[in-house]
PDB file of N, CA and C in Angstrom:
ATOM      1  N   MET A   1      -7.698 -59.420  28.899  1.00  0.00           N
ATOM      2  CA  MET A   1      -8.146 -60.025  27.681  1.00  0.00           C
ATOM      3  C   MET A   1      -7.680 -59.289  26.398  1.00  0.00           C
ATOM      4  N   LEU A   2      -7.395 -59.765  25.427  1.00  0.00           N
ATOM      5  CA  LEU A   2      -7.010 -59.126  24.192  1.00  0.00           C
ATOM      6  C   LEU A   2      -8.138 -59.320  23.176  1.00  0.00           C
ATOM      7  N   ALA A   3      -8.448 -58.127  22.491  1.00  0.00           N
ATOM      8  CA  ALA A   3      -9.493 -58.072  21.546  1.00  0.00           C
ATOM      9  C   ALA A   3      -8.931 -57.686  20.167  1.00  0.00           C
ATOM     10  N   ARG A   4      -9.651 -58.092  19.267  1.00  0.00           N
ATOM     11  CA  ARG A   4      -9.353 -57.778  17.763  1.00  0.00           C
ATOM     12  C   ARG A   4     -10.348 -56.786  17.442  1.00  0.00           C
ATOM     13  N   ILE A   5      -9.764 -55.638  16.715  1.00  0.00           N
ATOM     14  CA  ILE A   5     -10.909 -54.687  16.018  1.00  0.00           C
ATOM     15  C   ILE A   5     -10.578 -54.848  14.584  1.00  0.00           C
ATOM     16  N   PHE A   6     -11.492 -55.162  13.833  1.00  0.00           N
ATOM     17  CA  PHE A   6     -11.382 -55.284  12.389  1.00  0.00           C
ATOM     18  C   PHE A   6     -12.646 -55.060  11.578  1.00  0.00           C
ATOM     19  N   ARG A   7     -12.449 -55.016  10.318  1.00  0.00           N
ATOM     20  CA  ARG A   7     -13.659 -54.826   9.504  1.00  0.00           C
ATOM     21  C   ARG A   7     -13.846 -56.169   8.654  1.00  0.00           C
ATOM     22  N   PRO A   8     -14.966 -57.012   8.850  1.00  0.00           N
ATOM     23  CA  PRO A   8     -14.989 -58.344   8.263  1.00  0.00           C
ATOM     24  C   PRO A   8     -15.150 -58.313   6.768  1.00  0.00           C
ATOM     25  N   SER A   9     -14.573 -59.482   6.118  1.00  0.00           N
ATOM     26  CA  SER A   9     -14.651 -59.423   4.741  1.00  0.00           C
ATOM     27  C   SER A   9     -16.012 -59.882   4.276  1.00  0.00           C
ATOM     28  N   LYS A  10     -16.255 -60.001   2.878  1.00  0.00           N
ATOM     29  CA  LYS A  10     -17.647 -60.418   2.555  1.00  0.00           C
ATOM     30  C   LYS A  10     -17.649 -61.857   2.561  1.00  0.00           C
ATOM     31  N   THR A  11     -18.804 -62.442   2.688  1.00  0.00           N
ATOM     32  CA  THR A  11     -18.855 -63.943   2.947  1.00  0.00           C
ATOM     33  C   THR A  11     -18.718 -64.619   1.499  1.00  0.00           C
ATOM     34  N   ALA A  12     -18.242 -65.716   1.502  1.00  0.00           N
ATOM     35  CA  ALA A  12     -17.960 -66.688   0.213  1.00  0.00           C
ATOM     36  C   ALA A  12     -19.385 -67.065  -0.359  1.00  0.00           C
ATOM     37  N   MET A  13     -20.406 -66.938   0.434  1.00  0.00           N
ATOM     38  CA  MET A  13     -21.604 -67.487   0.071  1.00  0.00           C
ATOM     39  C   MET A  13     -22.487 -66.534  -0.804  1.00  0.00           C
ATOM     40  N   GLN A  14     -22.127 -65.298  -0.770  1.00  0.00           N
ATOM     41  CA  GLN A  14     -22.864 -64.299  -1.501  1.00  0.00           C
ATOM     42  C   GLN A  14     -21.989 -63.365  -2.271  1.00  0.00           C
ATOM     43  N   SER A  15     -22.522 -62.815  -3.314  1.00  0.00           N
ATOM     44  CA  SER A  15     -21.643 -61.785  -4.051  1.00  0.00           C
ATOM     45  C   SER A  15     -21.768 -60.469  -3.365  1.00  0.00           C
ATOM     46  N   GLY A  16     -22.847 -60.023  -2.592  1.00  0.00           N
ATOM     47  CA  GLY A  16     -23.007 -58.779  -2.117  1.00  0.00           C
ATOM     48  C   GLY A  16     -21.945 -58.399  -1.085  1.00  0.00           C
ATOM     49  N   LYS A  17     -21.916 -57.188  -0.660  1.00  0.00           N
ATOM     50  CA  LYS A  17     -20.979 -56.718   0.471  1.00  0.00           C
ATOM     51  C   LYS A  17     -21.719 -56.383   1.838  1.00  0.00           C
ATOM     52  N   GLY A  18     -22.897 -56.999   2.030  1.00  0.00           N
ATOM     53  CA  GLY A  18     -23.618 -56.714   3.311  1.00  0.00           C
ATOM     54  C   GLY A  18     -22.742 -56.918   4.427  1.00  0.00           C
ATOM     55  N   LYS A  19     -22.850 -56.087   5.447  1.00  0.00           N
ATOM     56  CA  LYS A  19     -22.086 -56.046   6.681  1.00  0.00           C
ATOM     57  C   LYS A  19     -20.528 -56.044   6.609  1.00  0.00           C
ATOM     58  N   THR A  20     -20.147 -55.369   5.647  1.00  0.00           N
ATOM     59  CA  THR A  20     -18.635 -55.333   5.393  1.00  0.00           C
ATOM     60  C   THR A  20     -18.286 -53.881   5.831  1.00  0.00           C
ATOM     61  N   ASN A  21     -19.201 -52.967   5.943  1.00  0.00           N
ATOM     62  CA  ASN A  21     -18.868 -51.533   6.277  1.00  0.00           C
ATOM     63  C   ASN A  21     -18.705 -51.260   7.783  1.00  0.00           C
ATOM     64  N   GLU A  22     -19.199 -52.192   8.577  1.00  0.00           N
ATOM     65  CA  GLU A  22     -19.046 -52.064  10.065  1.00  0.00           C
ATOM     66  C   GLU A  22     -17.734 -52.664  10.669  1.00  0.00           C
ATOM     67  N   TRP A  23     -17.366 -52.032  11.741  1.00  0.00           N
ATOM     68  CA  TRP A  23     -16.122 -52.624  12.444  1.00  0.00           C
ATOM     69  C   TRP A  23     -16.453 -53.389  13.555  1.00  0.00           C
ATOM     70  N   VAL A  24     -15.874 -54.417  13.778  1.00  0.00           N
ATOM     71  CA  VAL A  24     -16.164 -55.512  14.790  1.00  0.00           C
ATOM     72  C   VAL A  24     -15.021 -55.538  15.970  1.00  0.00           C
ATOM     73  N   LEU A  25     -15.573 -55.673  17.159  1.00  0.00           N
ATOM     74  CA  LEU A  25     -14.728 -55.877  18.214  1.00  0.00           C
ATOM     75  C   LEU A  25     -14.906 -57.175  18.721  1.00  0.00           C
ATOM     76  N   GLU A  26     -13.826 -58.236  18.639  1.00  0.00           N
ATOM     77  CA  GLU A  26     -14.104 -59.590  19.073  1.00  0.00           C
ATOM     78  C   GLU A  26     -12.887 -59.968  19.889  1.00  0.00           C
ATOM     79  N   PHE A  27     -13.095 -60.737  21.026  1.00  0.00           N
ATOM     80  CA  PHE A  27     -12.102 -61.115  21.927  1.00  0.00           C
ATOM     81  C   PHE A  27     -11.417 -62.485  21.334  1.00  0.00           C
ATOM     82  N   GLU A  28     -10.138 -62.444  21.666  1.00  0.00           N
ATOM     83  CA  GLU A  28      -9.241 -63.694  21.386  1.00  0.00           C
ATOM     84  C   GLU A  28      -9.799 -64.743  22.293  1.00  0.00           C
ATOM     85  N   PRO A  29      -9.780 -65.995  21.841  1.00  0.00           N
ATOM     86  CA  PRO A  29      -9.982 -67.130  22.761  1.00  0.00           C
ATOM     87  C   PRO A  29      -8.879 -67.328  23.741  1.00  0.00           C
ATOM     88  N   LYS A  30      -9.251 -67.676  25.027  1.00  0.00           N
ATOM     89  CA  LYS A  30      -8.278 -67.862  25.984  1.00  0.00           C
ATOM     90  C   LYS A  30      -7.630 -69.247  25.939  1.00  0.00           C
ATOM     91  N   ASP A  31      -8.484 -70.239  25.475  1.00  0.00           N
ATOM     92  CA  ASP A  31      -8.024 -71.629  25.321  1.00  0.00           C
ATOM     93  C   ASP A  31      -8.581 -72.205  24.098  1.00  0.00           C
ATOM     94  N   ALA A  32      -8.032 -73.262  23.692  1.00  0.00           N
ATOM     95  CA  ALA A  32      -8.359 -73.835  22.333  1.00  0.00           C
ATOM     96  C   ALA A  32      -9.766 -74.579  22.537  1.00  0.00           C
ATOM     97  N   ARG A  33     -10.422 -74.869  21.415  1.00  0.00           N
ATOM     98  CA  ARG A  33     -11.502 -75.485  21.497  1.00  0.00           C
ATOM     99  C   ARG A  33     -11.158 -77.173  21.510  1.00  0.00           C
ATOM    100  N   ARG A  34     -12.090 -77.809  22.074  1.00  0.00           N
ATOM    101  CA  ARG A  34     -11.929 -79.233  22.202  1.00  0.00           C
ATOM    102  C   ARG A  34     -13.245 -80.001  21.735  1.00  0.00           C
ATOM    103  N   PRO A  35     -13.047 -81.220  21.205  1.00  0.00           N
ATOM    104  CA  PRO A  35     -14.268 -81.871  20.914  1.00  0.00           C
ATOM    105  C   PRO A  35     -14.981 -82.383  22.058  1.00  0.00           C
ATOM    106  N   ASP A  36     -16.343 -82.368  22.048  1.00  0.00           N
ATOM    107  CA  ASP A  36     -17.079 -82.904  23.097  1.00  0.00           C
ATOM    108  C   ASP A  36     -17.064 -84.436  22.934  1.00  0.00           C
ATOM    109  N   PRO A  37     -16.855 -85.095  24.146  1.00  0.00           N
ATOM    110  CA  PRO A  37     -16.742 -86.633  23.998  1.00  0.00           C
ATOM    111  C   PRO A  37     -17.901 -87.339  23.606  1.00  0.00           C
ATOM    112  N   LEU A  38     -19.156 -86.831  23.792  1.00  0.00           N
ATOM    113  CA  LEU A  38     -20.284 -87.565  23.523  1.00  0.00           C
ATOM    114  C   LEU A  38     -20.689 -87.334  22.033  1.00  0.00           C
ATOM    115  N   MET A  39     -20.867 -85.980  21.627  1.00  0.00           N
ATOM    116  CA  MET A  39     -21.449 -85.631  20.398  1.00  0.00           C
ATOM    117  C   MET A  39     -20.407 -85.342  19.367  1.00  0.00           C
ATOM    118  N   GLY A  40     -19.042 -85.017  19.790  1.00  0.00           N
ATOM    119  CA  GLY A  40     -18.167 -84.661  18.745  1.00  0.00           C
ATOM    120  C   GLY A  40     -18.070 -83.177  18.439  1.00  0.00           C
ATOM    121  N   TRP A  41     -19.021 -82.441  18.802  1.00  0.00           N
ATOM    122  CA  TRP A  41     -18.966 -80.957  18.477  1.00  0.00           C
ATOM    123  C   TRP A  41     -17.930 -80.273  19.329  1.00  0.00           C
ATOM    124  N   THR A  42     -17.529 -79.215  18.787  1.00  0.00           N
ATOM    125  CA  THR A  42     -16.463 -78.451  19.477  1.00  0.00           C
ATOM    126  C   THR A  42     -17.070 -77.693  20.615  1.00  0.00           C
ATOM    127  N   GLN A  43     -16.300 -77.531  21.654  1.00  0.00           N
ATOM    128  CA  GLN A  43     -16.786 -76.784  22.940  1.00  0.00           C
ATOM    129  C   GLN A  43     -15.692 -75.947  23.457  1.00  0.00           C
ATOM    130  N   THR A  44     -16.050 -75.040  24.221  1.00  0.00           N
ATOM    131  CA  THR A  44     -15.054 -74.205  24.967  1.00  0.00           C
ATOM    132  C   THR A  44     -15.725 -73.589  26.250  1.00  0.00           C
ATOM    133  N   GLY A  45     -14.844 -73.401  27.222  1.00  0.00           N
ATOM    134  CA  GLY A  45     -15.430 -72.954  28.506  1.00  0.00           C
ATOM    135  C   GLY A  45     -15.179 -71.431  28.467  1.00  0.00           C
ATOM    136  N   ASP A  46     -14.796 -70.790  27.415  1.00  0.00           N
ATOM    137  CA  ASP A  46     -14.619 -69.441  27.305  1.00  0.00           C
ATOM    138  C   ASP A  46     -15.696 -68.665  26.686  1.00  0.00           C
ATOM    139  N   THR A  47     -16.655 -68.055  27.289  1.00  0.00           N
ATOM    140  CA  THR A  47     -17.961 -67.694  26.880  1.00  0.00           C
ATOM    141  C   THR A  47     -17.708 -66.240  26.134  1.00  0.00           C
ATOM    142  N   GLU A  48     -16.717 -65.433  26.726  1.00  0.00           N
ATOM    143  CA  GLU A  48     -16.593 -64.095  26.188  1.00  0.00           C
ATOM    144  C   GLU A  48     -15.963 -64.130  24.738  1.00  0.00           C
ATOM    145  N   SER A  49     -15.156 -64.965  24.275  1.00  0.00           N
ATOM    146  CA  SER A  49     -14.532 -65.075  22.974  1.00  0.00           C
ATOM    147  C   SER A  49     -15.381 -65.712  22.121  1.00  0.00           C
ATOM    148  N   SER A  50     -16.259 -66.627  22.489  1.00  0.00           N
ATOM    149  CA  SER A  50     -17.170 -67.470  21.595  1.00  0.00           C
ATOM    150  C   SER A  50     -18.365 -66.696  21.342  1.00  0.00           C
ATOM    151  N   GLN A  51     -19.091 -65.959  22.095  1.00  0.00           N
ATOM    152  CA  GLN A  51     -20.267 -65.248  22.116  1.00  0.00           C
ATOM    153  C   GLN A  51     -20.457 -63.870  22.066  1.00  0.00           C
ATOM    154  N   VAL A  52     -19.426 -63.175  22.439  1.00  0.00           N
ATOM    155  CA  VAL A  52     -19.552 -61.626  22.474  1.00  0.00           C
ATOM    156  C   VAL A  52     -18.782 -61.181  21.245  1.00  0.00           C
ATOM    157  N   ARG A  53     -19.479 -60.327  20.487  1.00  0.00           N
ATOM    158  CA  ARG A  53     -18.952 -59.739  19.193  1.00  0.00           C
ATOM    159  C   ARG A  53     -19.685 -58.425  19.129  1.00  0.00           C
ATOM    160  N   LEU A  54     -19.048 -57.299  19.325  1.00  0.00           N
ATOM    161  CA  LEU A  54     -19.559 -55.869  19.209  1.00  0.00           C
ATOM    162  C   LEU A  54     -19.365 -55.378  17.981  1.00  0.00           C
ATOM    163  N   SER A  55     -20.411 -54.690  17.314  1.00  0.00           N
ATOM    164  CA  SER A  55     -20.227 -54.019  15.996  1.00  0.00           C
ATOM    165  C   SER A  55     -20.302 -52.477  16.341  1.00  0.00           C
ATOM    166  N   PHE A  56     -19.521 -51.708  15.362  1.00  0.00           N
ATOM    167  CA  PHE A  56     -19.483 -50.228  15.613  1.00  0.00           C
ATOM    168  C   PHE A  56     -19.536 -49.756  14.122  1.00  0.00           C
ATOM    169  N   GLU A  57     -19.954 -48.403  14.025  1.00  0.00           N
ATOM    170  CA  GLU A  57     -19.959 -48.083  12.627  1.00  0.00           C
ATOM    171  C   GLU A  57     -18.656 -47.426  12.190  1.00  0.00           C
ATOM    172  N   THR A  58     -17.843 -47.037  13.070  1.00  0.00           N
ATOM    173  CA  THR A  58     -16.487 -46.458  12.724  1.00  0.00           C
ATOM    174  C   THR A  58     -15.320 -47.215  13.369  1.00  0.00           C
ATOM    175  N   ARG A  59     -14.138 -47.065  12.919  1.00  0.00           N
ATOM    176  CA  ARG A  59     -13.028 -47.737  13.734  1.00  0.00           C
ATOM    177  C   ARG A  59     -12.732 -46.940  14.992  1.00  0.00           C
ATOM    178  N   GLU A  60     -12.963 -45.547  14.953  1.00  0.00           N
ATOM    179  CA  GLU A  60     -12.686 -44.807  16.113  1.00  0.00           C
ATOM    180  C   GLU A  60     -13.618 -45.103  17.142  1.00  0.00           C
ATOM    181  N   GLU A  61     -14.853 -45.372  16.919  1.00  0.00           N
ATOM    182  CA  GLU A  61     -15.872 -45.803  17.945  1.00  0.00           C
ATOM    183  C   GLU A  61     -15.433 -46.973  18.701  1.00  0.00           C
ATOM    184  N   ALA A  62     -14.822 -47.924  17.923  1.00  0.00           N
ATOM    185  CA  ALA A  62     -14.443 -49.248  18.392  1.00  0.00           C
ATOM    186  C   ALA A  62     -13.330 -49.052  19.290  1.00  0.00           C
ATOM    187  N   VAL A  63     -12.214 -48.265  18.891  1.00  0.00           N
ATOM    188  CA  VAL A  63     -10.971 -48.055  19.674  1.00  0.00           C
ATOM    189  C   VAL A  63     -11.409 -47.176  20.927  1.00  0.00           C
ATOM    190  N   ARG A  64     -12.351 -46.356  20.838  1.00  0.00           N
ATOM    191  CA  ARG A  64     -12.821 -45.431  22.098  1.00  0.00           C
ATOM    192  C   ARG A  64     -13.443 -46.376  23.007  1.00  0.00           C
ATOM    193  N   TYR A  65     -14.296 -47.290  22.585  1.00  0.00           N
ATOM    194  CA  TYR A  65     -14.939 -48.237  23.520  1.00  0.00           C
ATOM    195  C   TYR A  65     -14.037 -49.164  24.192  1.00  0.00           C
ATOM    196  N   ALA A  66     -12.937 -49.663  23.386  1.00  0.00           N
ATOM    197  CA  ALA A  66     -11.984 -50.561  24.015  1.00  0.00           C
ATOM    198  C   ALA A  66     -11.146 -49.678  25.046  1.00  0.00           C
ATOM    199  N   ASP A  67     -10.842 -48.433  24.756  1.00  0.00           N
ATOM    200  CA  ASP A  67      -9.975 -47.632  25.753  1.00  0.00           C
ATOM    201  C   ASP A  67     -10.677 -47.332  26.947  1.00  0.00           C
ATOM    202  N   GLN A  68     -12.121 -47.068  26.825  1.00  0.00           N
ATOM    203  CA  GLN A  68     -12.921 -46.522  27.954  1.00  0.00           C
ATOM    204  C   GLN A  68     -13.029 -47.824  28.874  1.00  0.00           C
ATOM    205  N   HIS A  69     -13.128 -48.959  28.393  1.00  0.00           N
ATOM    206  CA  HIS A  69     -13.365 -50.217  29.282  1.00  0.00           C
ATOM    207  C   HIS A  69     -12.016 -50.890  29.540  1.00  0.00           C
ATOM    208  N   GLY A  70     -10.929 -50.475  29.352  1.00  0.00           N
ATOM    209  CA  GLY A  70      -9.695 -50.851  29.552  1.00  0.00           C
ATOM    210  C   GLY A  70      -9.426 -52.388  28.882  1.00  0.00           C
ATOM    211  N   ILE A  71      -9.746 -52.490  27.672  1.00  0.00           N
ATOM    212  CA  ILE A  71      -9.507 -53.590  26.989  1.00  0.00           C
ATOM    213  C   ILE A  71      -8.447 -53.518  25.937  1.00  0.00           C
ATOM    214  N   ALA A  72      -7.284 -54.441  26.193  1.00  0.00           N
ATOM    215  CA  ALA A  72      -6.215 -54.407  25.205  1.00  0.00           C
ATOM    216  C   ALA A  72      -6.662 -54.853  23.928  1.00  0.00           C
ATOM    217  N   PHE A  73      -6.282 -54.279  23.012  1.00  0.00           N
ATOM    218  CA  PHE A  73      -6.718 -54.588  21.529  1.00  0.00           C
ATOM    219  C   PHE A  73      -5.644 -54.615  20.608  1.00  0.00           C
ATOM    220  N   GLN A  74      -5.979 -55.341  19.550  1.00  0.00           N
ATOM    221  CA  GLN A  74      -5.010 -55.251  18.299  1.00  0.00           C
ATOM    222  C   GLN A  74      -5.874 -54.871  16.983  1.00  0.00           C
ATOM    223  N   LEU A  75      -5.508 -53.858  16.428  1.00  0.00           N
ATOM    224  CA  LEU A  75      -6.165 -53.085  15.402  1.00  0.00           C
ATOM    225  C   LEU A  75      -5.695 -53.666  14.006  1.00  0.00           C
ATOM    226  N   ILE A  76      -6.606 -54.274  13.175  1.00  0.00           N
ATOM    227  CA  ILE A  76      -6.287 -55.080  12.041  1.00  0.00           C
ATOM    228  C   ILE A  76      -6.913 -54.270  10.867  1.00  0.00           C
ATOM    229  N   ASP A  77      -6.013 -53.535  10.006  1.00  0.00           N
ATOM    230  CA  ASP A  77      -6.500 -52.679   8.890  1.00  0.00           C
ATOM    231  C   ASP A  77      -7.028 -53.614   7.860  1.00  0.00           C
ATOM    232  N   PRO A  78      -8.053 -53.086   7.045  1.00  0.00           N
ATOM    233  CA  PRO A  78      -8.606 -54.068   5.953  1.00  0.00           C
ATOM    234  C   PRO A  78      -7.676 -53.990   4.840  1.00  0.00           C
ATOM    235  N   LYS A  79      -7.728 -55.031   4.148  1.00  0.00           N
ATOM    236  CA  LYS A  79      -6.797 -55.071   2.867  1.00  0.00           C
ATOM    237  C   LYS A  79      -7.854 -54.710   1.718  1.00  0.00           C
ATOM    238  N   SER A  80      -7.255 -54.072   0.816  1.00  0.00           N
ATOM    239  CA  SER A  80      -7.943 -53.546  -0.377  1.00  0.00           C
ATOM    240  C   SER A  80      -8.331 -54.685  -1.246  1.00  0.00           C
ATOM    241  N   ALA A  81      -9.488 -54.870  -1.798  1.00  0.00           N
ATOM    242  CA  ALA A  81      -9.721 -55.883  -2.905  1.00  0.00           C
ATOM    243  C   ALA A  81      -9.118 -55.622  -4.115  1.00  0.00           C
ATOM    244  N   LYS A  82      -8.559 -56.728  -4.717  1.00  0.00           N
ATOM    245  CA  LYS A  82      -7.962 -56.765  -6.006  1.00  0.00           C
ATOM    246  C   LYS A  82      -9.074 -56.928  -7.076  1.00  0.00           C
ATOM    247  N   ARG A  83      -9.186 -55.876  -7.878  1.00  0.00           N
ATOM    248  CA  ARG A  83     -10.235 -55.868  -8.908  1.00  0.00           C
ATOM    249  C   ARG A  83      -9.743 -56.032 -10.285  1.00  0.00           C
ATOM    250  N   ILE A  84     -10.345 -57.057 -11.005  1.00  0.00           N
ATOM    251  CA  ILE A  84      -9.950 -57.164 -12.349  1.00  0.00           C
ATOM    252  C   ILE A  84     -11.230 -57.003 -13.194  1.00  0.00           C
ATOM    253  N   ILE A  85     -11.058 -55.985 -13.834  1.00  0.00           N
ATOM    254  CA  ILE A  85     -12.358 -55.577 -14.541  1.00  0.00           C
ATOM    255  C   ILE A  85     -12.235 -55.976 -15.975  1.00  0.00           C
ATOM    256  N   LYS A  86     -13.246 -56.806 -16.389  1.00  0.00           N
ATOM    257  CA  LYS A  86     -13.340 -57.327 -17.925  1.00  0.00           C
ATOM    258  C   LYS A  86     -14.686 -57.211 -18.440  1.00  0.00           C
ATOM    259  N   ALA A  87     -14.769 -57.340 -19.677  1.00  0.00           N
ATOM    260  CA  ALA A  87     -16.072 -57.313 -20.330  1.00  0.00           C
ATOM    261  C   ALA A  87     -16.230 -58.692 -20.974  1.00  0.00           C
ATOM    262  N   TYR A  88     -17.461 -59.114 -21.130  1.00  0.00           N
ATOM    263  CA  TYR A  88     -17.937 -60.159 -21.682  1.00  0.00           C
ATOM    264  C   TYR A  88     -17.296 -60.419 -23.036  1.00  0.00           C
ATOM    265  N   ALA A  89     -17.360 -59.343 -23.851  1.00  0.00           N
ATOM    266  CA  ALA A  89     -16.859 -59.275 -25.197  1.00  0.00           C
ATOM    267  C   ALA A  89     -15.383 -59.489 -25.300  1.00  0.00           C
ATOM    268  N   ASP A  90     -14.557 -59.486 -24.290  1.00  0.00           N
ATOM    269  CA  ASP A  90     -13.146 -59.698 -24.302  1.00  0.00           C
ATOM    270  C   ASP A  90     -12.985 -61.180 -24.383  1.00  0.00           C
ATOM    271  N   ASN A  91     -13.921 -61.986 -24.144  1.00  0.00           N
ATOM    272  CA  ASN A  91     -13.738 -63.530 -24.432  1.00  0.00           C
ATOM    273  C   ASN A  91     -13.611 -63.740 -25.835  1.00  0.00           C
ATOM    274  N   PHE A  92     -14.169 -62.980 -26.775  1.00  0.00           N
ATOM    275  CA  PHE A  92     -14.214 -63.169 -28.195  1.00  0.00           C
ATOM    276  C   PHE A  92     -13.436 -62.191 -28.932  1.00  0.00           C
ATOM    277  N   ALA A  93     -12.432 -61.468 -28.293  1.00  0.00           N
ATOM    278  CA  ALA A  93     -11.749 -60.356 -29.027  1.00  0.00           C
ATOM    279  C   ALA A  93     -10.715 -61.064 -29.929  1.00  0.00           C
ATOM    280  N   PHE A  94     -10.388 -60.245 -30.986  1.00  0.00           N
ATOM    281  CA  PHE A  94      -9.553 -60.832 -32.125  1.00  0.00           C
ATOM    282  C   PHE A  94      -8.069 -60.882 -31.641  1.00  0.00           C
ATOM    283  N   GLY A  95      -7.606 -60.076 -30.848  1.00  0.00           N
ATOM    284  CA  GLY A  95      -6.312 -60.020 -30.310  1.00  0.00           C
ATOM    285  C   GLY A  95      -6.055 -60.774 -29.102  1.00  0.00           C
ATOM    286  N   ARG A  96      -6.742 -61.778 -28.828  1.00  0.00           N
ATOM    287  CA  ARG A  96      -6.778 -62.530 -27.526  1.00  0.00           C
ATOM    288  C   ARG A  96      -5.413 -63.297 -27.451  1.00  0.00           C
ATOM    289  N   LYS A  97      -4.836 -63.498 -26.318  1.00  0.00           N
ATOM    290  CA  LYS A  97      -3.624 -64.290 -26.158  1.00  0.00           C
ATOM    291  C   LYS A  97      -3.721 -65.908 -26.505  1.00  0.00           C
ATOM    292  N   ILE A  98      -4.874 -66.385 -26.095  1.00  0.00           N
ATOM    293  CA  ILE A  98      -5.300 -67.719 -26.407  1.00  0.00           C
ATOM    294  C   ILE A  98      -6.399 -67.678 -27.385  1.00  0.00           C
ATOM    295  N   PRO A  99      -6.285 -68.181 -28.541  1.00  0.00           N
ATOM    296  CA  PRO A  99      -7.456 -68.114 -29.437  1.00  0.00           C
ATOM    297  C   PRO A  99      -8.649 -68.882 -28.962  1.00  0.00           C
ATOM    298  N   TRP A 100      -9.816 -68.261 -29.021  1.00  0.00           N
ATOM    299  CA  TRP A 100     -11.230 -68.802 -28.739  1.00  0.00           C
ATOM    300  C   TRP A 100     -11.467 -69.697 -29.804  1.00  0.00           C
ATOM    301  N   THR A 101     -11.930 -71.002 -29.316  1.00  0.00           N
ATOM    302  CA  THR A 101     -12.482 -72.123 -30.329  1.00  0.00           C
ATOM    303  C   THR A 101     -13.370 -72.973 -29.590  1.00  0.00           C
ATOM    304  N   HIS A 102     -14.051 -73.797 -30.409  1.00  0.00           N
ATOM    305  CA  HIS A 102     -14.853 -74.797 -29.754  1.00  0.00           C
ATOM    306  C   HIS A 102     -14.108 -75.789 -29.324  1.00  0.00           C
TER     307      HIS A 102
END
């Protein structure tokens, strides 16, 4: 089984960064999800990839766990967030590129 070790990004539903400092070990799915014929929900016969998700405080702990248990893994480094720092007063600045008007 192949596993992915990564640091999750923040959710789109909240502005906070909760649960983004931990590292996650998650297994790749063995087969594709398919719709259930009766209800239309997606289903899979692969329990490990859909239900097992391990959290670690550091990347080294996650790598050590995978090595100790003989799990092949892919390490995905987090991307740095692009920050654009602005002030509210910049909306009304005199030297704006596009003049502010009603």
